Amino acid sequence: MVKDYEAYMKRCLQLASAALGQVAPNPLVGALLVHQGRIIGEGYHEKFGGPHAEVNCLTSVAEADRKLISESTMFVSLEPCAHFGKTPPCADRIIKEQIPHVVIGCRDPFPEVDGKGIEKMRAAGIDVEVGILEKECWEMNRRFFVFHTRHRPYIILKWAQTSDGFMANEDYSRLYISNELTNKVVHKWRSEEASILVGTRTALFDDPELSTRNWPGKNPIRLVIDMDLSLPTSLKLFNGEIPTIVFNQHRNNIEELDHIKLFRQEHEGPNLFYYEVTKDSSLVHQIMNALYHLKIQSVIVEGGARILQSFIEEDCWDEARVITNEEMKAGSGIAKPQWDAKGKTMKEKINSDLIEIFRNR
């Protein structure tokens, strides 16, 4: 029976993963409805503001099988919500459908849920089990969980380096390190996260667009550090096509930002917002606090060595994704960040590029 439960939960996770990058700031959730070993319904939370996984699962049940709902087991990767948000509580819908048995991957740490959905269903007489593939379910929503338990976004550091450890030329001009296939992987990574951060030099010398143009996915919110507002407005970052937040010491108009439109990328106008910070305290923590209050759950830091080093020295990161062109040497230039590369979880080779992913344990 446990193996069957795990197989069903794996399918929930498979379903949930299809919406990576589409539902933030909501979590990724998949659900199944099983009657005597047969899956009669399945669904996942497909997009921010849309129906939750449990509702989509129930909606998918064929008319001929609807009479079986009250005799079935629902598997769901995350605790059903118990509060009114963009949609009614899923726990209430499960109770209304008289589903007798619910199996949950892991509990939801979001304060409005955090055990309340489980308590509500049990109080209604539903048999609720929790903890099937709990580790895997936590991993699926690590961005969401870090955001709600550590009160900051999930932080991914990313850089490319030559085999002898350089990221750029001595004059900060760009070194084209990674190959075309690896660049597609990088754009896929961008599509999975809520935001992307660069510093002043990267913005100026690389003039990046910071989009997902090489991958079919949602663009992350662009973040740039420009303390003195010295960057030219002709840069691609300021083309108005993607919401962009400028961290600086002089100007603040962030109160004009509409959170819902920001996540849906429907904001009309220049799409340019300014967030004022100071030099009196850690810039890293000021930016992370700002992103927390803006409900931005994850960020890829693609800045130069200096900004990356700042995150490492503050021990403020969750993953590091390092691309090394093993066939390219620079001899001199801007060196990669200095860090203790522990916690490697993945290694992949794409032609001349070695991709390594590390976790900060």
PDB file of C-alpha atoms in Angstrom, residues 147 150-157 194-200 221-228 244-249 251-252 254 257 262 273-304 306-311 314 316-317:
ATOM      1  CA  PHE A 147      10.001  32.391   1.350  1.00  0.00           C
ATOM      2  CA  ARG A 150      12.959  32.441   6.216  1.00  0.00           C
ATOM      3  CA  HIS A 151      11.091  35.549   5.068  1.00  0.00           C
ATOM      4  CA  ARG A 152      13.220  36.084   1.988  1.00  0.00           C
ATOM      5  CA  PRO A 153      13.224  34.805  -1.580  1.00  0.00           C
ATOM      6  CA  TYR A 154      14.913  31.595  -2.648  1.00  0.00           C
ATOM      7  CA  ILE A 155      18.316  32.725  -3.942  1.00  0.00           C
ATOM      8  CA  ILE A 156      20.135  31.134  -6.878  1.00  0.00           C
ATOM      9  CA  LEU A 157      23.639  32.335  -7.748  1.00  0.00           C
ATOM     10  CA  ALA A 194      10.272  35.044 -10.310  1.00  0.00           C
ATOM     11  CA  SER A 195      13.111  37.541 -10.781  1.00  0.00           C
ATOM     12  CA  ILE A 196      16.671  38.056 -12.005  1.00  0.00           C
ATOM     13  CA  LEU A 197      19.266  40.444 -10.530  1.00  0.00           C
ATOM     14  CA  VAL A 198      22.331  42.136 -12.027  1.00  0.00           C
ATOM     15  CA  GLY A 199      24.670  44.856 -10.821  1.00  0.00           C
ATOM     16  CA  THR A 200      25.616  48.167 -12.442  1.00  0.00           C
ATOM     17  CA  ILE A 221      10.999  40.402 -13.216  1.00  0.00           C
ATOM     18  CA  ARG A 222      14.215  42.304 -13.923  1.00  0.00           C
ATOM     19  CA  LEU A 223      16.169  43.749 -10.983  1.00  0.00           C
ATOM     20  CA  VAL A 224      19.176  46.036 -11.378  1.00  0.00           C
ATOM     21  CA  ILE A 225      21.402  47.772  -8.829  1.00  0.00           C
ATOM     22  CA  ASP A 226      22.126  51.350  -9.924  1.00  0.00           C
ATOM     23  CA  MET A 227      22.879  53.258  -6.743  1.00  0.00           C
ATOM     24  CA  ASP A 228      23.529  56.648  -8.404  1.00  0.00           C
ATOM     25  CA  THR A 244      12.032  46.234 -14.017  1.00  0.00           C
ATOM     26  CA  ILE A 245      12.932  47.390 -10.504  1.00  0.00           C
ATOM     27  CA  VAL A 246      15.960  49.666  -9.992  1.00  0.00           C
ATOM     28  CA  PHE A 247      17.579  49.611  -6.535  1.00  0.00           C
ATOM     29  CA  ASN A 248      19.115  53.038  -5.922  1.00  0.00           C
ATOM     30  CA  GLN A 249      19.821  55.766  -3.331  1.00  0.00           C
ATOM     31  CA  ARG A 251      14.317  57.671  -5.970  1.00  0.00           C
ATOM     32  CA  ASN A 252      11.343  55.584  -4.831  1.00  0.00           C
ATOM     33  CA  ILE A 254       7.509  51.339  -5.704  1.00  0.00           C
ATOM     34  CA  LEU A 257       3.514  48.858  -8.407  1.00  0.00           C
ATOM     35  CA  LEU A 262       3.459  42.411 -11.715  1.00  0.00           C
ATOM     36  CA  PHE A 273      10.006  51.052 -10.764  1.00  0.00           C
ATOM     37  CA  TYR A 274      12.514  52.514  -8.320  1.00  0.00           C
ATOM     38  CA  TYR A 275      13.237  51.172  -4.832  1.00  0.00           C
ATOM     39  CA  GLU A 276      15.353  53.347  -2.569  1.00  0.00           C
ATOM     40  CA  VAL A 277      18.066  51.724  -0.441  1.00  0.00           C
ATOM     41  CA  THR A 278      20.833  53.141   1.747  1.00  0.00           C
ATOM     42  CA  LYS A 279      24.537  52.489   2.267  1.00  0.00           C
ATOM     43  CA  ASP A 280      24.060  52.321   6.035  1.00  0.00           C
ATOM     44  CA  SER A 281      23.239  48.590   6.070  1.00  0.00           C
ATOM     45  CA  SER A 282      23.773  45.455   4.023  1.00  0.00           C
ATOM     46  CA  LEU A 283      22.661  45.994   0.423  1.00  0.00           C
ATOM     47  CA  VAL A 284      22.058  42.260   0.044  1.00  0.00           C
ATOM     48  CA  HIS A 285      19.664  42.157   2.984  1.00  0.00           C
ATOM     49  CA  GLN A 286      17.911  45.367   1.938  1.00  0.00           C
ATOM     50  CA  ILE A 287      17.234  43.877  -1.489  1.00  0.00           C
ATOM     51  CA  MET A 288      16.086  40.561  -0.020  1.00  0.00           C
ATOM     52  CA  ASN A 289      13.766  42.348   2.413  1.00  0.00           C
ATOM     53  CA  ALA A 290      12.354  44.386  -0.466  1.00  0.00           C
ATOM     54  CA  LEU A 291      11.681  41.263  -2.531  1.00  0.00           C
ATOM     55  CA  TYR A 292       9.999  39.602   0.444  1.00  0.00           C
ATOM     56  CA  HIS A 293       7.622  42.530   0.908  1.00  0.00           C
ATOM     57  CA  LEU A 294       6.964  42.573  -2.843  1.00  0.00           C
ATOM     58  CA  LYS A 295       6.066  38.856  -2.615  1.00  0.00           C
ATOM     59  CA  ILE A 296       8.809  37.918  -5.103  1.00  0.00           C
ATOM     60  CA  GLN A 297       9.653  34.358  -4.069  1.00  0.00           C
ATOM     61  CA  SER A 298      12.826  33.601  -5.990  1.00  0.00           C
ATOM     62  CA  VAL A 299      15.727  35.380  -7.631  1.00  0.00           C
ATOM     63  CA  ILE A 300      18.592  34.364  -9.915  1.00  0.00           C
ATOM     64  CA  VAL A 301      21.642  36.511  -9.252  1.00  0.00           C
ATOM     65  CA  GLU A 302      23.405  36.823 -12.622  1.00  0.00           C
ATOM     66  CA  GLY A 303      25.540  39.809 -11.689  1.00  0.00           C
ATOM     67  CA  GLY A 304      29.303  40.086 -11.877  1.00  0.00           C
ATOM     68  CA  ARG A 306      31.379  41.609  -6.985  1.00  0.00           C
ATOM     69  CA  ILE A 307      27.637  41.188  -6.382  1.00  0.00           C
ATOM     70  CA  LEU A 308      27.951  37.393  -6.362  1.00  0.00           C
ATOM     71  CA  GLN A 309      30.736  37.644  -3.789  1.00  0.00           C
ATOM     72  CA  SER A 310      28.508  39.853  -1.616  1.00  0.00           C
ATOM     73  CA  PHE A 311      25.830  37.135  -1.450  1.00  0.00           C
ATOM     74  CA  GLU A 314      26.650  37.231   3.645  1.00  0.00           C
ATOM     75  CA  CYS A 316      22.664  34.513   1.727  1.00  0.00           C
ATOM     76  CA  TRP A 317      22.077  31.929  -0.989  1.00  0.00           C
TER      77      TRP A 317
END
